[in-house]
Amino acid sequence: MEPLEMMVDGAENQCPSFSGSGGAYSDDMEDDAWQMVQKKGNQFVVNDEPFYVNGFNTYWLMVFAADDSTRGKVSEVFQQASAVGLTVCRTWAFNDGQWRALQKSPSVYDEVVFKALDFVVNEAKKYKIRLILSLTNNWEAYGGKAQYVKWGKAAGLNLTSDDQFFSHPTLKSYYKAHVKTVLNRVNTFTNMTYKEDPTIFAWELMNEPRCTLDPSGDTLQAWIEEMAVFVKSIDPKHLVEIGSEGFYGVSSPNRFQYNPNTYAQQVGTDFIRNHQVLGIDFASVHIYADSWISPTISDAHLQFTKSWMEAHIEDAEEYLGMPVLFSEFGVSANDPGYSSSFRDTLISTVYKTLLNSTKIGGGGAGSLLWQLFPEGTDYMDDGYAVVLSKSPSTSNIISLHSTRLAIFNSVCSWHCRWGCKKKHVLDVFLYRDDL
C-alpha cells in the first residue's frame, strides 16, 4: 500500500510541461516493454495487464511530416501529448489523390509521403505513443470513398453514387490493394514492417463509414465483414476496428432512443450488428453533441454525452464482449455560446463517465480527444483544436486523467480482478479533482 500511496501523493503534484524536454522521449525502448496491444474480454491489455487509454487525434501528421518546414510540428505534438500522459494517437494512413497524396492513383504511391508516414510511426514510438491508423475516409477530405469512385469512373466504370465504394468489386479491389500496401510497408526508419510494429495500436477500416444508399445496413455490413477478414488475413497480430460513429440501426430498434436524432438510424450503420463481425476486435464511437443535437451550447450536450457513452459501454459489455473506445469527442469553439470552461466540463464529463467503468474493470476502455494541435497550426483548425500550451485548465484535466489511468493500469494486473487492498486508495484517487 505504501508505494501506491506515494504514487497518488506524487501525482497530485504533477504539472504538464511544454518545454522541449517535457515529453517522455526515448530513443531506445526495451522490446519487452513495447509489446502489441491485445484484447482480453472487454479490456485492452499489454503484457497481460490492463491498458485503459487516454489519447488524442491529430489527423494531419503524415502530410506535415512530408514537408521539411512543418515536420517539426509532428515531434512537437507528440512531445506535448506525452507531457500530459497521452498514450494513443489516431491519425490518417491515407491521402487519396489530393495535394500531398500518399496514393496518387490506384496502387501508385508517392515515396516521399510514405517516408513521412514512416517518420510519424517512428517518432510516435520515441514518445511512447501508439497509433491507430485509419485507412480511408467516408468524407471527401483527403480523398476517401469519393476519390475511389472518381478513379473508377476514370477507368470506365458506370458509377452513380459514392456509396458504390462499398459494393463495386473494382473499387473494393482498389481499397484492398491500399490496405495490403500499407500493412506490408517496411518502415525506412526502423526496417520493420507495419504489420509487425507494436507502435501501431490498431487498424481502422474507415473514418466514419456511412452508406445512405442502403439504410437497411446490409451493404455496409457486408463490406465490414469482407474487409475485417481481409485485414486479418494479412495482419493477424494487430487489433482491427471499424471507425464507426456509433449510431444504432434497424437490428436494434430498442436502442433508437439513444440516437441523437432520427436521421442517425437511416445512414446505413448499425452499431451492435456491425461490431459482431468476425475480425472486429473493439468498438469505436464518436461523440459530437454540437453536430448532432444542436450547435448552440447547452447542458443538453452534457446529458446526451453521458447517456450516449453509458449505452455503448453497456452494449460492449452485455452484447459484444469487447472494449469500446470513444475515438473522437470534442466541442467547437465556433459554436454559439462556446466557452473554454464548457469545453473543460465536457471533457471532464467524458472522463468521469469512463472512470465509472474503469473502477470496476469495465468495457469503457478509453477516449481520444478531437483534436490536439501544437502552436502555429491555427490555419488547420476546424474549431475543435486544443492547444495545450494555451489551455492550462484543459491541460490539467487531461494530465490528471492520464495519471489516474496510468496508476490504475500499473497497479492492477489482469489476474487480481481488482479484489485487493489497493481498491480503497484507487477509489479515492480516481475521484479526487484537485491536481
XYZ file of N, CA and C in Angstrom, residues 29 46 55 67 74 118 141 153 159 177 182 193 203 218 239 244 252 257 266 286 317 319 350 380 385-386 404-405 419:
87
model
N 13.928 1.722 -26.663
C 12.923 1.158 -25.767
C 13.064 -0.359 -25.751
N -1.769 -4.990 -22.265
C -0.393 -5.034 -22.747
C 0.391 -5.847 -21.734
N -6.121 9.341 -24.919
C -5.424 9.644 -26.157
C -6.019 10.828 -26.889
N 6.809 17.525 -45.399
C 7.408 18.817 -45.732
C 8.410 19.185 -44.642
N 5.215 17.647 -35.995
C 4.862 16.268 -35.629
C 5.524 15.906 -34.312
N 6.305 6.806 -42.413
C 7.337 6.070 -41.666
C 7.858 6.905 -40.506
N -12.628 14.867 -47.585
C -11.326 15.333 -47.122
C -10.294 14.206 -47.259
N -14.609 5.829 -62.219
C -15.199 6.462 -63.401
C -14.134 6.697 -64.474
N -20.690 4.423 -62.571
C -20.958 4.631 -61.148
C -21.815 5.880 -60.974
N -6.054 -3.284 -52.190
C -4.659 -3.098 -52.604
C -3.973 -2.062 -51.722
N -0.115 -0.761 -47.300
C 0.208 -0.110 -46.020
C 0.647 -1.142 -44.988
N 8.273 -4.074 -40.767
C 7.002 -3.907 -41.463
C 5.965 -3.339 -40.488
N -5.667 -1.022 -36.603
C -6.063 -0.549 -37.924
C -7.534 -0.159 -37.888
N -27.397 -3.468 -44.825
C -26.831 -4.714 -45.362
C -25.565 -4.481 -46.177
N -4.933 -5.309 -33.604
C -6.365 -5.137 -33.429
C -6.948 -4.406 -34.642
N -16.504 3.514 -36.686
C -17.906 3.940 -36.690
C -18.179 5.067 -35.706
N -31.446 -3.129 -33.935
C -31.642 -2.879 -32.501
C -32.542 -1.668 -32.284
N -33.671 5.062 -28.957
C -33.860 6.168 -28.017
C -32.548 6.878 -27.682
N -30.804 6.121 -40.283
C -31.040 5.989 -41.722
C -29.765 6.092 -42.555
N -18.035 7.831 -31.747
C -17.717 9.255 -31.720
C -18.795 9.997 -30.929
N -20.285 -4.466 -23.062
C -20.170 -5.478 -22.007
C -21.205 -6.588 -22.161
N -23.507 -7.227 -24.930
C -23.796 -7.820 -26.233
C -22.555 -8.191 -27.037
N -16.792 13.295 -20.035
C -16.331 12.087 -20.728
C -15.422 11.267 -19.816
N -5.068 25.156 -39.678
C -5.644 23.823 -39.844
C -6.835 23.588 -38.909
N -9.742 22.402 -32.254
C -8.346 22.243 -31.841
C -8.130 22.638 -30.387
N -7.347 21.819 -29.694
C -6.900 22.118 -28.334
C -5.385 22.326 -28.388
N -4.379 9.165 -13.420
C -5.296 8.192 -12.821
C -5.242 6.864 -13.575
N -5.317 6.941 -14.894
C -5.313 5.703 -15.674
C -3.960 4.994 -15.594
N -9.805 -7.266 -6.700
C -10.338 -7.648 -5.399
C -9.278 -7.583 -4.325
